[in-house]
Short mmCIF file of C-alpha atoms and ligand atoms in Angstrom, two decimals:
data_model
loop_
_atom_site.label_atom_id
_atom_site.label_comp_id
_atom_site.label_asym_id
_atom_site.label_seq_id
_atom_site.Cartn_x
_atom_site.Cartn_y
_atom_site.Cartn_z
CA MET A 1 21.12 -10.08 1.16
CA ALA A 2 22.69 -11.48 4.53
CA SER A 3 19.49 -11.08 6.40
CA LEU A 4 17.53 -13.76 4.57
CA THR A 5 17.34 -17.11 5.99
CA ALA A 6 17.92 -20.41 4.28
CA GLY A 7 15.10 -21.80 2.24
CA HIS A 8 14.40 -18.65 0.19
CA ARG A 9 14.33 -18.70 -3.41
CA HIS A 10 15.32 -15.84 -5.64
CA THR A 11 13.30 -14.96 -8.68
CA GLY A 12 15.03 -11.88 -10.31
CA ASN A 13 15.64 -9.80 -7.34
CA MET A 14 12.49 -10.98 -5.43
CA ALA A 15 12.64 -13.93 -3.09
CA VAL A 16 9.21 -15.66 -2.91
CA GLN A 17 8.38 -17.36 0.30
CA ILE A 18 5.40 -19.44 1.09
CA ASN A 19 4.18 -19.74 4.54
CA PRO A 20 1.48 -22.22 5.16
CA SER A 21 -0.76 -21.28 7.97
CA ILE A 22 -1.46 -24.23 10.43
CA LEU A 23 -4.91 -22.57 11.56
CA SER A 24 -6.37 -24.67 8.71
CA ALA A 25 -4.45 -27.87 9.66
CA ASP A 26 -5.70 -30.51 12.00
CA PHE A 27 -4.65 -29.52 15.62
CA ALA A 28 -4.68 -32.81 16.77
CA ARG A 29 -1.88 -33.91 14.24
CA LEU A 30 0.20 -30.70 14.08
CA ALA A 31 3.69 -32.62 13.69
CA GLU A 32 2.29 -34.49 10.74
CA GLU A 33 0.71 -31.50 9.33
CA ALA A 34 4.00 -29.52 9.74
CA ARG A 35 5.71 -32.24 7.55
CA ALA A 36 2.92 -32.40 5.21
CA VAL A 37 4.31 -28.86 3.79
CA GLU A 38 7.98 -29.90 3.81
CA GLY A 39 9.58 -27.21 1.31
CA ALA A 40 7.44 -24.53 2.75
CA ASP A 41 9.76 -21.47 4.07
CA TRP A 42 8.09 -21.00 7.34
CA LEU A 43 5.03 -22.46 9.19
CA HIS A 44 2.73 -19.49 10.03
CA VAL A 45 1.34 -19.97 13.49
CA ASP A 46 -1.88 -17.84 14.40
CA VAL A 47 -1.78 -17.03 17.98
CA MET A 48 -5.26 -15.51 18.98
CA ASP A 49 -6.47 -14.54 22.63
CA ASN A 50 -10.15 -14.06 22.25
CA HIS A 51 -9.72 -10.42 22.97
CA PHE A 52 -7.72 -8.72 20.10
CA VAL A 53 -9.84 -11.12 17.70
CA PRO A 54 -12.82 -12.96 18.50
CA ASN A 55 -11.28 -16.46 18.28
CA LEU A 56 -8.92 -18.54 20.61
CA THR A 57 -6.18 -20.59 19.18
CA ILE A 58 -2.88 -21.73 20.60
CA GLY A 59 -0.27 -20.32 22.87
CA VAL A 60 3.26 -20.77 23.93
CA PRO A 61 3.36 -24.43 24.99
CA VAL A 62 2.00 -25.43 21.64
CA VAL A 63 4.60 -23.25 19.93
CA GLU A 64 7.21 -24.91 22.14
CA SER A 65 6.30 -28.43 21.30
CA LEU A 66 5.95 -27.63 17.48
CA SER A 67 9.21 -26.06 17.24
CA ARG A 68 10.78 -29.49 18.51
CA ALA A 69 8.62 -31.34 15.93
CA THR A 70 9.66 -29.53 12.70
CA GLU A 71 12.73 -28.32 10.99
CA THR A 72 10.80 -25.53 9.25
CA PRO A 73 11.26 -22.21 11.18
CA LEU A 74 8.09 -20.79 12.91
CA ASP A 75 6.46 -17.56 11.73
CA CYS A 76 4.25 -16.50 14.82
CA HIS A 77 1.57 -14.06 14.10
CA LEU A 78 0.38 -12.66 17.40
CA MET A 79 -3.23 -11.57 17.24
CA ILE A 80 -3.32 -10.67 21.03
CA GLU A 81 -3.79 -7.87 23.26
CA ASP A 82 -0.36 -6.61 25.02
CA PRO A 83 2.19 -8.09 22.64
CA ASP A 84 4.63 -5.96 24.50
CA ARG A 85 4.31 -8.31 27.26
CA TRP A 86 3.93 -11.67 25.55
CA ALA A 87 6.05 -11.65 22.46
CA PRO A 88 9.41 -12.63 24.37
CA ALA A 89 7.88 -15.96 25.42
CA TYR A 90 7.34 -16.84 21.92
CA ILE A 91 10.84 -16.29 20.90
CA GLU A 92 11.90 -18.55 23.99
CA ALA A 93 9.54 -21.02 22.66
CA GLY A 94 11.45 -21.25 19.53
CA ALA A 95 9.75 -18.70 17.05
CA GLY A 96 12.07 -17.46 14.36
CA SER A 97 9.82 -14.74 13.41
CA VAL A 98 7.28 -12.72 15.55
CA THR A 99 4.65 -10.74 14.28
CA PHE A 100 2.89 -8.16 16.52
CA HIS A 101 -0.18 -5.96 15.61
CA VAL A 102 0.69 -2.23 15.71
CA GLU A 103 -2.98 -1.58 16.77
CA ALA A 104 -2.28 -3.60 20.09
CA ALA A 105 1.34 -2.73 20.75
CA ALA A 106 2.03 0.08 23.45
CA ALA A 107 5.45 0.80 22.02
CA PRO A 108 6.25 -0.79 18.73
CA VAL A 109 9.80 0.31 18.55
CA ARG A 110 10.83 -0.96 21.83
CA LEU A 111 8.87 -4.22 21.01
CA ALA A 112 10.59 -4.67 17.76
CA ARG A 113 14.10 -3.89 19.24
CA GLU A 114 13.44 -6.30 21.93
CA ILE A 115 12.40 -9.14 19.52
CA ARG A 116 15.58 -8.59 17.43
CA ALA A 117 17.78 -8.49 20.52
CA LYS A 118 16.45 -11.69 21.53
CA GLY A 119 17.32 -13.23 18.13
CA ALA A 120 14.24 -13.47 16.24
CA ARG A 121 13.04 -11.44 13.28
CA ALA A 122 10.73 -8.49 14.11
CA SER A 123 7.59 -8.12 12.14
CA MET A 124 4.56 -5.68 12.48
CA ALA A 125 1.02 -6.18 11.21
CA LEU A 126 -1.61 -3.92 9.93
CA LYS A 127 -5.39 -4.71 10.01
CA PRO A 128 -7.27 -3.73 6.93
CA ALA A 129 -8.22 -0.26 8.30
CA THR A 130 -4.88 0.66 9.56
CA PRO A 131 -2.84 2.75 6.93
CA ILE A 132 0.93 2.28 6.52
CA GLU A 133 1.85 5.99 6.12
CA PRO A 134 2.01 6.80 9.78
CA TYR A 135 4.37 4.04 10.33
CA GLU A 136 6.91 4.97 7.54
CA ASP A 137 9.59 6.10 10.01
CA LEU A 138 9.32 2.64 11.81
CA LEU A 139 10.22 0.50 8.85
CA PRO A 140 13.97 0.39 9.49
CA GLU A 141 13.29 -1.39 12.78
CA LEU A 142 11.54 -4.13 11.25
CA ASP A 143 12.31 -7.42 9.30
CA MET A 144 8.83 -7.92 7.99
CA LEU A 145 5.56 -5.79 7.31
CA LEU A 146 2.42 -7.88 7.29
CA ILE A 147 -0.49 -6.45 5.46
CA MET A 148 -3.72 -8.04 6.38
CA THR A 149 -5.89 -8.96 3.43
CA VAL A 150 -8.82 -10.06 5.65
CA GLU A 151 -9.88 -8.84 9.06
CA PRO A 152 -7.91 -11.10 11.40
CA GLY A 153 -9.70 -13.75 13.43
CA PHE A 154 -10.40 -16.75 11.11
CA GLY A 155 -9.20 -18.89 8.26
CA GLY A 156 -11.09 -19.35 4.97
CA GLN A 157 -12.36 -15.74 4.44
CA ALA A 158 -12.56 -13.91 1.11
CA PHE A 159 -9.57 -11.90 -0.06
CA LEU A 160 -9.87 -8.18 0.31
CA ASP A 161 -8.92 -6.59 -3.13
CA ILE A 162 -9.19 -3.12 -1.52
CA MET A 163 -5.79 -3.92 0.02
CA LEU A 164 -4.06 -4.07 -3.22
CA PRO A 165 -3.43 -0.27 -3.25
CA LYS A 166 -1.90 -0.49 0.29
CA ILE A 167 0.40 -3.36 -0.66
CA ARG A 168 1.61 -1.19 -3.59
CA ARG A 169 2.15 1.82 -1.32
CA ALA A 170 4.00 -0.37 1.33
CA ARG A 171 6.37 -1.60 -1.49
CA ARG A 172 7.25 1.92 -2.77
CA LEU A 173 8.05 2.98 0.79
CA ILE A 174 10.29 -0.09 1.34
CA ASP A 175 11.99 0.52 -1.92
CA GLN A 176 12.25 4.29 -1.34
CA HIS A 177 14.14 3.75 1.84
CA GLY A 178 16.10 0.95 0.34
CA LEU A 179 15.08 -1.43 2.99
CA GLN A 180 15.48 -5.20 2.88
CA LEU A 181 12.18 -6.05 4.71
CA TRP A 182 9.96 -8.76 3.70
CA LEU A 183 6.49 -7.67 2.75
CA GLN A 184 3.90 -10.40 3.92
CA VAL A 185 0.19 -10.87 3.00
CA ASP A 186 -2.10 -12.97 5.04
CA GLY A 187 -5.79 -13.80 4.39
CA GLY A 188 -7.53 -15.29 1.40
CA VAL A 189 -4.20 -15.83 -0.37
CA SER A 190 -4.78 -18.67 -2.94
CA ALA A 191 -4.41 -19.58 -6.61
CA SER A 192 -6.76 -17.13 -7.72
CA THR A 193 -5.30 -14.11 -5.61
CA ILE A 194 -1.76 -14.74 -5.20
CA GLU A 195 -0.65 -13.17 -8.54
CA ARG A 196 -2.23 -9.76 -7.81
CA CYS A 197 -0.46 -9.68 -4.42
CA ALA A 198 2.86 -10.51 -5.75
CA GLU A 199 2.54 -7.84 -8.75
CA ALA A 200 1.54 -5.38 -5.95
CA GLY A 201 4.91 -6.01 -4.50
CA ALA A 202 4.37 -8.69 -1.70
CA ASP A 203 7.09 -11.43 -1.46
CA VAL A 204 6.00 -13.48 1.60
CA PHE A 205 2.78 -15.28 1.22
CA VAL A 206 0.54 -16.71 3.97
CA ALA A 207 -1.92 -19.35 2.79
CA GLY A 208 -3.95 -21.54 5.14
CA SER A 209 -7.09 -23.07 3.58
CA ALA A 210 -5.56 -22.88 -0.04
CA VAL A 211 -2.70 -25.20 1.34
CA TYR A 212 -4.33 -27.38 4.00
CA GLY A 213 -7.75 -27.65 2.15
CA ALA A 214 -5.93 -29.14 -0.91
CA GLU A 215 -5.52 -32.79 -1.47
CA ASP A 216 -1.75 -32.65 -1.42
CA PRO A 217 -0.65 -29.55 0.61
CA ALA A 218 2.91 -29.83 -0.58
CA GLU A 219 1.88 -29.68 -4.15
CA ALA A 220 -0.12 -26.62 -3.37
CA VAL A 221 2.72 -24.96 -1.76
CA ARG A 222 4.72 -25.65 -5.15
CA GLY A 223 1.97 -24.37 -7.20
CA LEU A 224 1.52 -21.12 -5.24
CA ARG A 225 5.27 -20.62 -5.31
CA LYS A 226 5.42 -20.94 -9.10
CA GLN A 227 2.57 -18.55 -9.66
CA ALA A 228 4.04 -15.90 -7.30
CA ALA A 229 7.51 -16.27 -8.78
CA ALA A 230 6.19 -15.83 -12.31
CA ALA A 231 4.02 -12.77 -11.23
CA CYS A 232 7.11 -11.16 -9.41
CA ALA A 233 9.17 -11.60 -12.41
CA HIS A 234 6.88 -9.16 -14.36
C1 LIG B 1 -6.38 -15.01 9.86
C2 LIG B 1 -5.05 -15.49 10.07
C3 LIG B 1 -4.41 -16.24 8.79
C4 LIG B 1 -5.39 -17.43 8.31
C5 LIG B 1 -5.39 -17.49 6.79
O1 LIG B 1 -6.82 -14.03 10.91
O2 LIG B 1 -4.11 -14.48 10.38
O3 LIG B 1 -3.25 -16.63 8.92
O4 LIG B 1 -4.80 -18.63 8.67
O5 LIG B 1 -6.08 -18.30 6.37
P1 LIG B 1 -6.66 -18.38 4.87
O6 LIG B 1 -5.40 -18.50 3.96
O7 LIG B 1 -7.54 -19.51 4.88
O8 LIG B 1 -7.49 -17.18 4.60
ZN1 LIG B 2 -2.02 -15.04 10.26
#
């Protein structure tokens, strides 16, 4: 699996990755908050523009500073309109992985190819009401598929169980095509939901409030990893 980055751990044939979302961190102390989850595979950075979602977070300058402040690679989740225009700047700012929403992209294939050509991992996200089936033929263009398990926009929302069948269908398509792409879940992932996600076939887990709301964020990452690895081994 040459396409995997350092930091992943294999469990059976599945590599579990835990990506804490800094949306639930203290934005005034981002460098420290990044260090508080050492051992995490990626830092998940939620970029929101007040248009694609009803919330406004951070943009290119913060990603640039954060990438200098931590060794952990940045997984930038763009919840913005016109990702075709803005995604390249996040790669230049230091993102190792860039996720765009298919609902917002004008030309997802061209965009995925551009992200890869600029040296980052290309990832595509689906909101809860967006089905996976129309995008089956696009999967080889991607390094990761993100299935949202809440409506994007805010941390701390309840996990949507109704997304589990979509995770299973996505895993089946990935395996049928013999692809290496990672399957990420984001939203409401916690000690009480991560096992269901892993059993359904997810292998990359974003967790915001479950990590930064914990007394010891690094310990929360270790706990989530252990649970997911055990569930994947089934
Ligand atoms: C929501 C964001 C998530 C958010 C997850 O739109 O994409 O990454 O930070 O937060 P939790 O884990 O608290 O649901
Ligand atoms: Zn996110």
